[in-house]
Short mmCIF file of C-alpha atoms (C1' of nucleotides) in Angstrom, two decimals:
data_model
loop_
_atom_site.label_atom_id
_atom_site.label_comp_id
_atom_site.label_asym_id
_atom_site.label_seq_id
_atom_site.Cartn_x
_atom_site.Cartn_y
_atom_site.Cartn_z
CA UNK X 30 85.67 97.27 62.04
CA UNK X 31 85.72 93.64 63.04
CA UNK X 32 82.95 92.96 65.52
CA UNK X 33 82.04 89.31 65.16
CA UNK X 34 84.48 88.21 67.85
CA UNK X 35 83.36 90.67 70.47
CA UNK X 36 79.72 89.88 69.67
CA UNK X 37 80.21 86.18 70.23
CA UNK X 38 82.07 86.98 73.45
CA UNK X 39 78.94 88.80 74.57
CA UNK X 40 76.60 86.15 73.17
CA UNK X 41 78.19 83.64 75.52
CA UNK X 42 76.17 85.24 78.32
CA UNK X 43 73.33 87.34 76.89
CA UNK X 44 71.26 87.51 73.66
CA UNK X 45 70.94 90.86 71.96
CA UNK X 46 68.34 92.01 69.45
CA UNK X 47 69.60 93.51 66.20
CA UNK X 48 68.76 96.94 67.50
CA UNK X 49 70.66 96.42 70.73
CA UNK X 50 73.57 95.05 68.77
CA UNK X 51 73.79 98.12 66.56
CA UNK X 52 73.50 100.39 69.55
CA UNK X 53 76.35 98.57 71.25
CA UNK X 54 78.45 98.74 68.11
CA UNK X 55 77.76 102.45 67.78
CA UNK X 56 79.40 102.95 71.17
CA UNK X 57 82.64 101.11 70.58
CA UNK X 58 85.69 102.32 68.73
CA UNK X 59 88.50 100.32 67.25
CA UNK X 60 92.17 101.03 67.78
CA UNK X 61 95.24 99.26 66.43
CA UNK X 62 98.49 99.79 68.27
CA UNK X 63 102.01 98.76 67.21
CA UNK X 64 104.14 96.53 69.38
CA UNK X 65 105.55 98.13 72.54
CA UNK X 66 103.15 101.03 72.71
CA UNK X 67 100.98 102.29 75.53
CA UNK X 68 97.29 101.64 75.91
CA UNK X 69 97.42 103.39 79.28
CA UNK X 70 100.03 105.02 81.48
CA UNK X 71 99.90 105.56 85.24
CA UNK X 72 98.50 108.93 86.34
CA UNK X 73 96.58 109.33 83.09
CA UNK X 74 92.82 109.36 83.15
CA UNK X 75 91.66 105.80 82.47
CA UNK X 76 89.07 106.44 79.78
CA UNK X 77 88.51 103.04 78.25
CA UNK X 78 87.52 99.49 78.88
CA UNK X 79 89.14 97.48 76.08
CA UNK X 80 88.29 94.17 74.47
CA UNK X 81 91.31 92.53 72.83
CA UNK X 82 90.39 91.57 69.29
CA UNK X 83 93.89 90.33 68.57
CA UNK X 84 97.38 90.76 69.92
CA UNK X 85 98.70 90.66 73.47
CA UNK X 86 98.87 93.22 76.25
CA UNK X 87 100.17 93.42 79.77
CA UNK X 88 99.09 95.59 82.68
CA UNK X 89 101.58 96.26 85.42
CA UNK X 90 102.27 98.35 88.45
CA UNK X 91 105.53 100.16 89.19
CA UNK X 92 106.23 100.69 92.89
CA UNK X 93 108.29 103.49 94.49
CA UNK X 94 111.41 101.36 94.20
CA UNK X 95 110.80 101.10 90.45
CA UNK X 96 109.96 97.40 90.55
CA UNK X 97 107.37 96.16 88.03
CA UNK X 98 104.61 93.75 89.05
CA UNK X 99 102.49 92.27 86.29
CA UNK X 100 98.83 92.40 87.17
CA UNK X 101 97.48 90.60 84.14
CA UNK X 102 98.07 89.58 80.57
CA UNK X 103 95.32 89.99 78.01
CA UNK X 104 95.37 88.10 74.74
CA UNK X 105 92.70 87.64 72.09
CA UNK X 106 89.16 87.65 73.53
CA UNK X 107 90.12 89.09 76.94
CA UNK X 108 88.97 92.40 78.44
CA UNK X 109 91.45 94.78 80.02
CA UNK X 110 91.59 98.15 81.77
CA UNK X 111 92.62 99.58 85.12
CA UNK X 112 89.21 98.59 86.46
CA UNK X 113 89.41 100.40 89.77
CA UNK X 114 90.35 103.69 88.15
CA UNK X 115 88.03 103.28 85.15
CA UNK X 116 85.00 102.77 87.38
CA UNK X 117 85.87 105.42 89.94
CA UNK X 118 87.25 108.05 87.56
CA UNK X 119 90.60 108.09 89.29
CA UNK X 120 93.99 108.53 87.64
CA UNK X 121 95.39 105.18 86.58
CA UNK X 122 97.67 103.32 88.99
CA UNK X 123 98.85 100.91 86.34
CA UNK X 124 100.40 100.87 82.91
CA UNK X 125 99.09 98.83 79.99
CA UNK X 126 101.46 98.09 77.11
CA UNK X 127 101.16 96.08 73.93
CA UNK X 128 103.49 93.09 73.74
CA UNK X 129 102.82 92.75 70.03
CA UNK X 130 100.72 94.63 67.49
CA UNK X 131 97.22 94.62 68.92
CA UNK X 132 93.72 95.60 67.91
CA UNK X 133 91.30 96.56 70.66
CA UNK X 134 87.65 97.60 70.74
CA UNK X 135 86.99 100.25 73.34
CA UNK X 136 84.13 101.80 75.22
CA UNK X 137 84.54 104.96 77.24
CA UNK X 138 83.16 105.46 80.71
CA UNK X 139 80.23 107.68 79.72
CA UNK X 140 79.09 105.29 77.01
CA UNK X 141 79.53 102.37 79.39
CA UNK X 142 76.98 103.99 81.72
CA UNK X 143 74.69 104.79 78.78
CA UNK X 144 74.92 101.20 77.60
CA UNK X 145 73.98 99.78 81.00
CA UNK X 146 71.10 102.21 81.24
CA UNK X 147 69.76 101.64 77.75
CA UNK X 148 70.28 97.88 77.63
CA UNK X 149 70.02 96.46 81.17
CA UNK X 150 70.94 93.04 79.82
CA UNK X 151 74.48 94.36 79.87
CA UNK X 152 74.26 94.58 83.66
CA UNK X 153 74.04 90.81 83.53
CA UNK X 154 76.87 90.52 81.08
CA UNK X 155 79.20 92.65 83.14
CA UNK X 156 78.06 91.00 86.36
CA UNK X 157 79.27 87.70 84.96
CA UNK X 158 82.46 89.28 83.65
CA UNK X 159 83.22 90.82 87.06
CA UNK X 160 82.26 87.60 88.83
CA UNK X 161 84.75 85.64 86.78
CA UNK X 162 87.41 88.27 87.25
CA UNK X 163 86.80 88.27 91.00
CA UNK X 164 87.00 84.52 91.45
CA UNK X 165 90.09 84.40 89.24
CA UNK X 166 91.85 87.01 91.37
CA UNK X 167 90.76 85.28 94.55
CA UNK X 168 92.24 82.00 93.36
CA UNK X 169 95.43 83.87 92.53
CA UNK X 170 95.61 85.32 96.03
CA UNK X 171 95.10 81.82 97.47
CA UNK X 172 97.82 80.42 95.29
CA UNK X 173 100.22 83.25 96.12
CA UNK X 174 99.67 82.63 99.81
CA UNK X 175 99.86 78.87 99.81
CA UNK X 176 102.25 77.81 97.04
CA UNK X 177 105.96 78.06 96.35
CA UNK X 178 107.27 79.92 93.31
CA UNK X 179 107.88 76.58 91.59
CA UNK X 180 104.27 75.51 92.07
CA UNK X 181 102.91 78.85 90.91
CA UNK X 182 105.04 78.64 87.78
CA UNK X 183 103.77 75.15 86.93
CA UNK X 184 100.22 76.29 87.58
CA UNK X 185 100.69 79.29 85.30
CA UNK X 186 101.99 77.09 82.47
CA UNK X 187 99.00 74.83 82.83
CA UNK X 188 96.39 77.57 83.18
CA UNK X 189 97.61 79.90 80.44
CA UNK X 190 99.42 77.85 77.78
CA UNK X 191 98.48 80.39 75.11
CA UNK X 192 99.84 83.33 77.06
CA UNK X 193 103.10 81.50 77.74
CA UNK X 194 103.77 81.54 74.01
CA UNK X 195 103.31 85.30 73.72
CA UNK X 196 105.25 86.72 76.66
CA UNK X 197 108.83 86.70 77.92
CA UNK X 198 110.11 84.92 81.02
CA UNK X 199 110.91 88.23 82.58
CA UNK X 200 107.22 89.12 82.31
CA UNK X 201 106.08 85.78 83.68
CA UNK X 202 108.49 86.22 86.59
CA UNK X 203 106.99 89.59 87.40
CA UNK X 204 103.49 88.05 87.26
CA UNK X 205 104.59 85.34 89.70
CA UNK X 206 106.31 87.83 91.97
CA UNK X 207 109.85 86.48 91.56
CA UNK X 208 112.98 87.69 89.80
CA UNK X 209 113.83 86.51 86.27
CA UNK X 210 117.05 85.04 87.68
CA UNK X 211 115.15 82.87 90.10
CA UNK X 212 112.68 81.75 87.44
CA UNK X 213 115.62 80.78 85.29
CA UNK X 214 117.00 78.69 88.16
CA UNK X 215 113.61 76.98 88.63
CA UNK X 216 113.40 76.11 84.96
CA UNK X 217 116.88 74.67 84.99
CA UNK X 218 116.31 72.28 87.86
CA UNK X 219 113.13 70.81 86.34
CA UNK X 220 114.42 70.00 82.82
CA UNK A 11 64.09 88.62 111.23
CA UNK A 12 66.16 91.79 111.07
CA UNK A 13 66.22 93.06 107.52
CA UNK A 14 66.75 96.80 107.72
CA UNK A 15 70.53 96.52 107.53
CA UNK A 16 70.62 94.29 104.48
CA UNK A 17 68.01 96.48 102.80
CA UNK A 18 70.06 99.61 103.27
CA UNK A 19 73.10 97.71 102.00
CA UNK A 20 71.11 97.04 98.83
CA UNK A 21 69.65 100.55 98.71
CA UNK A 22 73.16 101.91 98.40
CA UNK A 23 73.09 100.78 94.77
CA UNK A 24 69.51 100.12 93.64
CA UNK A 25 65.97 101.20 94.64
CA UNK A 26 63.39 98.50 95.18
CA UNK A 27 59.62 98.78 95.14
CA UNK A 28 57.74 97.42 98.14
CA UNK A 29 56.77 94.39 96.13
CA UNK A 30 60.34 93.70 95.08
CA UNK A 31 61.46 94.16 98.65
CA UNK A 32 59.01 91.57 99.96
CA UNK A 33 59.95 89.16 97.22
CA UNK A 34 63.61 89.53 98.13
CA UNK A 35 62.85 89.05 101.80
CA UNK A 36 60.82 85.94 101.03
CA UNK A 37 63.95 84.39 99.53
CA UNK A 38 66.35 84.97 102.40
CA UNK A 39 66.68 83.01 105.57
CA UNK A 40 68.26 84.01 108.83
CA UNK A 41 70.77 81.93 110.74
CA UNK A 42 72.55 82.61 114.02
CA UNK A 43 75.70 80.64 114.74
CA UNK A 44 77.67 80.44 117.98
CA UNK A 45 81.32 81.38 118.14
CA UNK A 46 83.74 78.92 116.53
CA UNK A 47 81.21 77.12 114.36
CA UNK A 48 81.20 76.38 110.64
CA UNK A 49 79.26 78.28 108.04
CA UNK A 50 80.92 76.13 105.38
CA UNK A 51 83.48 73.34 105.23
CA UNK A 52 85.67 72.34 102.31
CA UNK A 53 84.23 69.61 100.07
CA UNK A 54 80.68 70.44 101.15
CA UNK A 55 78.25 71.79 98.62
CA UNK A 56 78.36 75.58 98.87
CA UNK A 57 74.64 76.35 99.06
CA UNK A 58 74.53 79.90 100.32
CA UNK A 59 75.62 83.43 99.73
CA UNK A 60 75.58 85.08 103.16
CA UNK A 61 75.18 88.67 104.28
CA UNK A 62 76.69 89.30 107.71
CA UNK A 63 74.09 91.04 109.86
CA UNK A 64 76.37 90.99 112.88
CA UNK A 65 79.39 89.08 114.12
CA UNK A 66 82.64 88.17 112.41
CA UNK A 67 83.63 85.35 110.09
CA UNK A 68 86.74 84.17 108.30
CA UNK A 69 87.13 82.15 105.12
CA UNK A 70 90.33 80.21 104.66
CA UNK A 71 92.01 77.60 102.55
CA UNK A 72 93.97 74.63 103.88
CA UNK A 73 96.66 73.33 101.54
CA UNK A 74 98.03 69.77 101.31
CA UNK A 75 100.66 70.60 103.89
CA UNK A 76 97.89 71.60 106.29
CA UNK A 77 98.78 75.30 106.21
CA UNK A 78 95.89 77.77 106.55
CA UNK A 79 95.64 80.86 104.33
CA UNK A 80 92.98 83.41 105.20
CA UNK A 81 91.11 84.53 102.11
CA UNK A 82 88.90 87.12 103.72
CA UNK A 83 87.32 88.36 106.90
CA UNK A 84 83.67 89.39 106.93
CA UNK A 85 82.25 91.56 109.65
CA UNK A 86 78.92 93.36 109.90
CA UNK A 87 77.54 94.46 106.50
CA UNK A 88 79.88 92.29 104.42
CA UNK A 89 78.91 89.46 102.06
CA UNK A 90 80.69 86.13 102.17
CA UNK A 91 80.68 82.73 100.48
CA UNK A 92 83.05 80.53 98.48
CA UNK A 93 82.05 82.51 95.39
CA UNK A 94 83.69 80.29 92.80
CA UNK A 95 82.03 77.17 94.14
CA UNK A 96 78.69 78.85 94.88
CA UNK A 97 78.36 80.11 91.32
CA UNK A 98 79.64 76.98 89.61
CA UNK A 99 77.99 74.42 91.88
CA UNK A 100 81.31 72.87 92.82
CA UNK A 101 82.28 71.45 96.19
CA UNK A 102 83.74 74.16 98.40
CA UNK A 103 87.51 74.66 98.41
CA UNK A 104 87.43 76.82 101.48
CA UNK A 105 86.20 76.80 105.05
CA UNK A 106 84.17 79.59 106.64
CA UNK A 107 84.10 79.80 110.43
CA UNK A 108 82.56 82.23 112.87
CA UNK A 109 85.07 84.14 115.00
CA UNK A 110 82.29 85.23 117.34
CA UNK A 111 78.55 84.65 117.54
CA UNK A 112 77.20 85.76 114.18
CA UNK A 113 73.88 86.30 112.48
CA UNK A 114 73.76 85.92 108.71
CA UNK A 115 71.04 86.30 106.10
CA UNK A 116 71.34 83.74 103.35
CA UNK A 117 70.13 83.12 99.84
CA UNK A 118 70.56 79.75 98.17
CA UNK A 119 71.76 79.30 94.62
CA UNK A 120 68.36 78.49 93.09
CA UNK A 121 66.73 81.50 94.69
CA UNK A 122 69.67 83.67 93.65
CA UNK A 123 68.92 82.79 90.04
CA UNK A 124 65.21 83.34 90.55
CA UNK A 125 65.90 86.72 92.10
CA UNK A 126 68.04 87.87 89.20
CA UNK A 127 65.44 86.68 86.74
CA UNK A 128 62.45 88.20 88.55
CA UNK A 129 64.12 91.49 89.51
CA UNK A 130 66.79 92.38 86.95
CA UNK A 131 67.80 95.37 89.07
CA UNK A 132 69.65 92.82 91.16
CA UNK A 133 71.92 92.16 88.20
CA UNK A 134 73.08 95.72 88.70
CA UNK A 135 73.42 95.28 92.43
CA UNK A 136 75.53 92.17 92.12
CA UNK A 137 77.51 93.62 89.24
CA UNK A 138 78.60 96.41 91.56
CA UNK A 139 79.24 93.97 94.40
CA UNK A 140 81.40 91.78 92.14
CA UNK A 141 83.14 94.83 90.71
CA UNK A 142 84.15 96.00 94.14
CA UNK A 143 85.23 92.52 95.16
CA UNK A 144 87.28 92.22 91.97
CA UNK A 145 89.10 95.50 92.34
CA UNK A 146 89.72 94.81 96.02
CA UNK A 147 91.31 91.44 95.21
CA UNK A 148 93.32 92.97 92.43
CA UNK A 149 94.73 95.59 94.76
CA UNK A 150 95.57 92.82 97.18
CA UNK A 151 97.47 90.91 94.50
CA UNK A 152 99.37 94.10 93.63
CA UNK A 153 100.24 94.68 97.23
CA UNK A 154 101.31 91.08 97.79
CA UNK A 155 103.61 91.30 94.78
CA UNK A 156 105.12 94.69 95.47
CA UNK A 157 105.26 95.16 99.24
CA UNK A 158 107.15 93.68 102.17
CA UNK A 159 105.32 91.95 105.00
CA UNK A 160 105.82 95.03 107.17
CA UNK A 161 104.16 97.29 104.59
CA UNK A 162 101.27 94.89 104.06
CA UNK A 163 100.67 94.74 107.79
CA UNK A 164 100.57 98.54 108.11
CA UNK A 165 98.25 98.73 105.12
CA UNK A 166 95.95 96.13 106.67
CA UNK A 167 95.76 98.06 109.94
CA UNK A 168 94.87 101.21 108.05
CA UNK A 169 92.38 99.62 105.66
CA UNK A 170 90.51 97.42 108.15
CA UNK A 171 90.69 99.03 111.61
CA UNK A 172 87.37 97.44 112.58
CA UNK A 173 88.47 93.94 111.60
CA UNK A 174 91.73 94.32 113.51
CA UNK A 175 89.70 94.57 116.71
CA UNK A 176 87.81 91.34 116.06
CA UNK A 177 90.49 88.88 114.95
CA UNK A 178 93.68 87.39 116.38
CA UNK A 179 97.20 88.12 115.19
CA UNK A 180 97.53 84.55 114.07
CA UNK A 181 94.61 85.13 111.71
CA UNK A 182 96.01 88.42 110.45
CA UNK A 183 99.34 86.70 109.83
CA UNK A 184 97.64 84.03 107.74
CA UNK A 185 95.84 86.77 105.76
CA UNK A 186 99.17 88.50 105.09
CA UNK A 187 100.88 85.24 104.17
CA UNK A 188 103.42 85.24 107.00
CA UNK A 189 103.87 83.22 110.20
CA UNK A 190 102.54 84.49 113.53
CA UNK A 191 106.13 84.45 114.83
CA UNK A 192 107.27 86.79 112.11
CA UNK A 193 104.30 89.11 112.62
CA UNK A 194 105.19 89.23 116.29
CA UNK A 195 108.74 90.24 115.39
CA UNK A 196 107.46 92.98 113.06
CA UNK A 197 105.22 94.38 115.76
CA UNK A 198 108.07 94.42 118.24
CA UNK A 199 110.43 96.42 116.11
CA UNK A 200 107.86 99.14 115.40
CA UNK A 201 106.69 99.88 118.94
"C1'" DT Q 20 124.90 91.04 57.54
"C1'" DT Q 21 126.61 93.47 61.62
"C1'" DA Q 22 125.79 96.08 65.60
"C1'" DA Q 23 122.94 97.18 69.36
"C1'" DT Q 24 119.72 95.90 72.64
"C1'" DT Q 25 117.27 92.95 75.32
"C1'" DT Q 26 116.56 88.43 77.29
"C1'" DC Q 27 118.16 84.53 79.50
"C1'" DT Q 28 121.56 82.12 82.30
"C1'" DT Q 29 124.98 81.28 85.87
"C1'" DA Q 30 126.98 81.96 90.21
"C1'" DA Q 31 128.31 84.06 94.73
"C1'" DG Q 32 126.91 86.35 98.59
"C1'" DG Q 33 122.92 88.42 101.14
"C1'" DT Q 34 118.25 89.03 103.39
"C1'" DA Q 35 113.38 88.33 104.44
"C1'" DC Q 36 110.96 85.22 106.23
"C1'" DC Q 37 110.42 80.21 108.04
"C1'" DT Q 38 110.91 76.28 111.43
"C1'" DT Q 39 111.37 74.58 115.75
"C1'" DA Q 40 111.10 74.94 120.43
"C1'" DA Q 41 110.57 77.01 124.65
"C1'" DG Q 42 108.56 80.36 127.78
"C1'" DT Q 43 104.80 83.74 128.86
"C1'" DT Q 44 100.35 85.69 128.80
"C1'" DC Q 45 95.56 85.50 127.88
"C1'" DG Q 46 90.87 83.66 127.91
"C1'" DC Q 47 87.89 80.00 128.74
"C1'" DT Q 48 85.60 76.48 131.54
"C1'" DA Q 49 85.48 73.72 135.85
"C1'" DT S 3 90.29 80.59 141.33
"C1'" DA S 4 92.53 77.33 139.51
"C1'" DG S 5 93.80 75.02 135.57
"C1'" DC S 6 93.94 74.20 130.79
"C1'" DG S 7 94.44 75.32 125.96
"C1'" DA S 8 95.24 78.82 122.80
"C1'" DA S 9 97.58 82.97 121.51
"C1'" DC S 10 101.57 85.57 121.66
"C1'" DT S 11 106.63 86.22 122.24
"C1'" DT S 12 111.51 85.23 121.93
"C1'" DA S 13 115.45 83.29 119.95
"C1'" DA S 14 118.55 80.19 117.18
"C1'" DG S 15 119.32 78.05 113.03
"C1'" DG S 16 117.61 77.22 108.23
"C1'" DT S 17 115.81 78.07 103.44
"C1'" DA S 18 113.53 80.35 99.58
"C1'" DC S 19 114.26 83.83 97.10
"C1'" DC S 20 116.94 88.36 96.15
"C1'" DT S 21 120.93 91.30 94.54
"C1'" DT S 22 124.69 92.04 91.87
"C1'" DA S 23 127.47 91.16 88.14
"C1'" DA S 24 128.98 89.01 84.21
"C1'" DG S 25 128.63 86.21 80.00
"C1'" DA S 26 125.74 83.78 76.34
"C1'" DA S 27 121.86 83.72 73.44
"C1'" DA S 28 118.13 85.68 71.08
"C1'" DT S 29 115.79 89.59 68.95
"C1'" DT S 30 115.70 94.04 66.75
"C1'" DA S 31 117.59 97.85 64.16
"C1'" DA S 32 120.18 99.52 60.54
#
DNA sequence: TTAATTTCTTAAGGTACCTTAAGTTCGCTA
DNA sequence: TAGCGAACTTAAGGTACCTTAAGAAATTAA
């Protein structure tokens, strides 16, 4: 199992002893999924918080009308789950699919609690992770409220140049909250 | 200074010793602001994280075109700040105004760090606070992407019945991302 | 390589929501 | 208690973005 990447992700915010490191590693499991497979489906129990070692994933919501809305993309070194349902033990509201072959390191809910209890430093780590996730979502809400589709698209290109390379326009459109047809029209008029 | 409310807010997630409690209290300051005053203005340094003891506040963003977008409302027992700028010591992007006379308990950035260092239990407290804020924002993004204005308005009424009583329709409209005129039209057709 | 599938594009017609502007009601302050 | 400014309403005309449908291009499967 490849753990150096996840350990340096963690080391960005907290320092672990060797013992703490091995304990953490004992709690995570590695999973490799082929392209276009499910990491999670709506209504399933959301068992895992996943760190993306490599690959690309997308979480999305399907409303009653059947329309997909992309909640987030996760590429190498990102964390992904249906956070609300993972933390509150509720059936998942979202789907998570692989966009290419992906390897993830996972921790289940019980072990997550054990980890926080045994190594309180992880409270700090996840506080910072949640903090960043919160402010990122808040900025996204602000942008959705105050910008046009064109501006949001330009901002997405600028903010996530790596993701742009790994996902389709249809998926970007559903992240921006517009139709693929309209995104296509926007792209045409700019170039 | 009235501290029982903020202490039971904290006690919902962590238990403090008497000593920890007094240390925490030594770090917070109390401020009462009249109606229609500023807790924060854009471009100012964002010094404080504020707990709303009583009253009602609103944080909002003003874009280049001068349009206001409401980011959040905070009534009694909520926490509010420009989180991104508070945590990263950047000039505020948002404004926070009182909608009525309000009393807030505040902690400045330096003391926030001292608190987390001296009483690591607060890492847990703020992890949970950030977690909840994150999942709330994520649900809002989902709703903004997948629902009509009418649906978002109904959902707002249901989710925040207390807030509805304390804010104007113009402010609700700017939270939903629609014009007050359109909100007025929506309300007409339903009743 | 071809066939099948999916993505991307184009275009015409439609709708949700906006802008402007005016009138009405509400809530302050004099 | 009147008068002023803000909030709310109404309505007409406008625009950003959607829906549908079809064809072209790219990707995948065989």
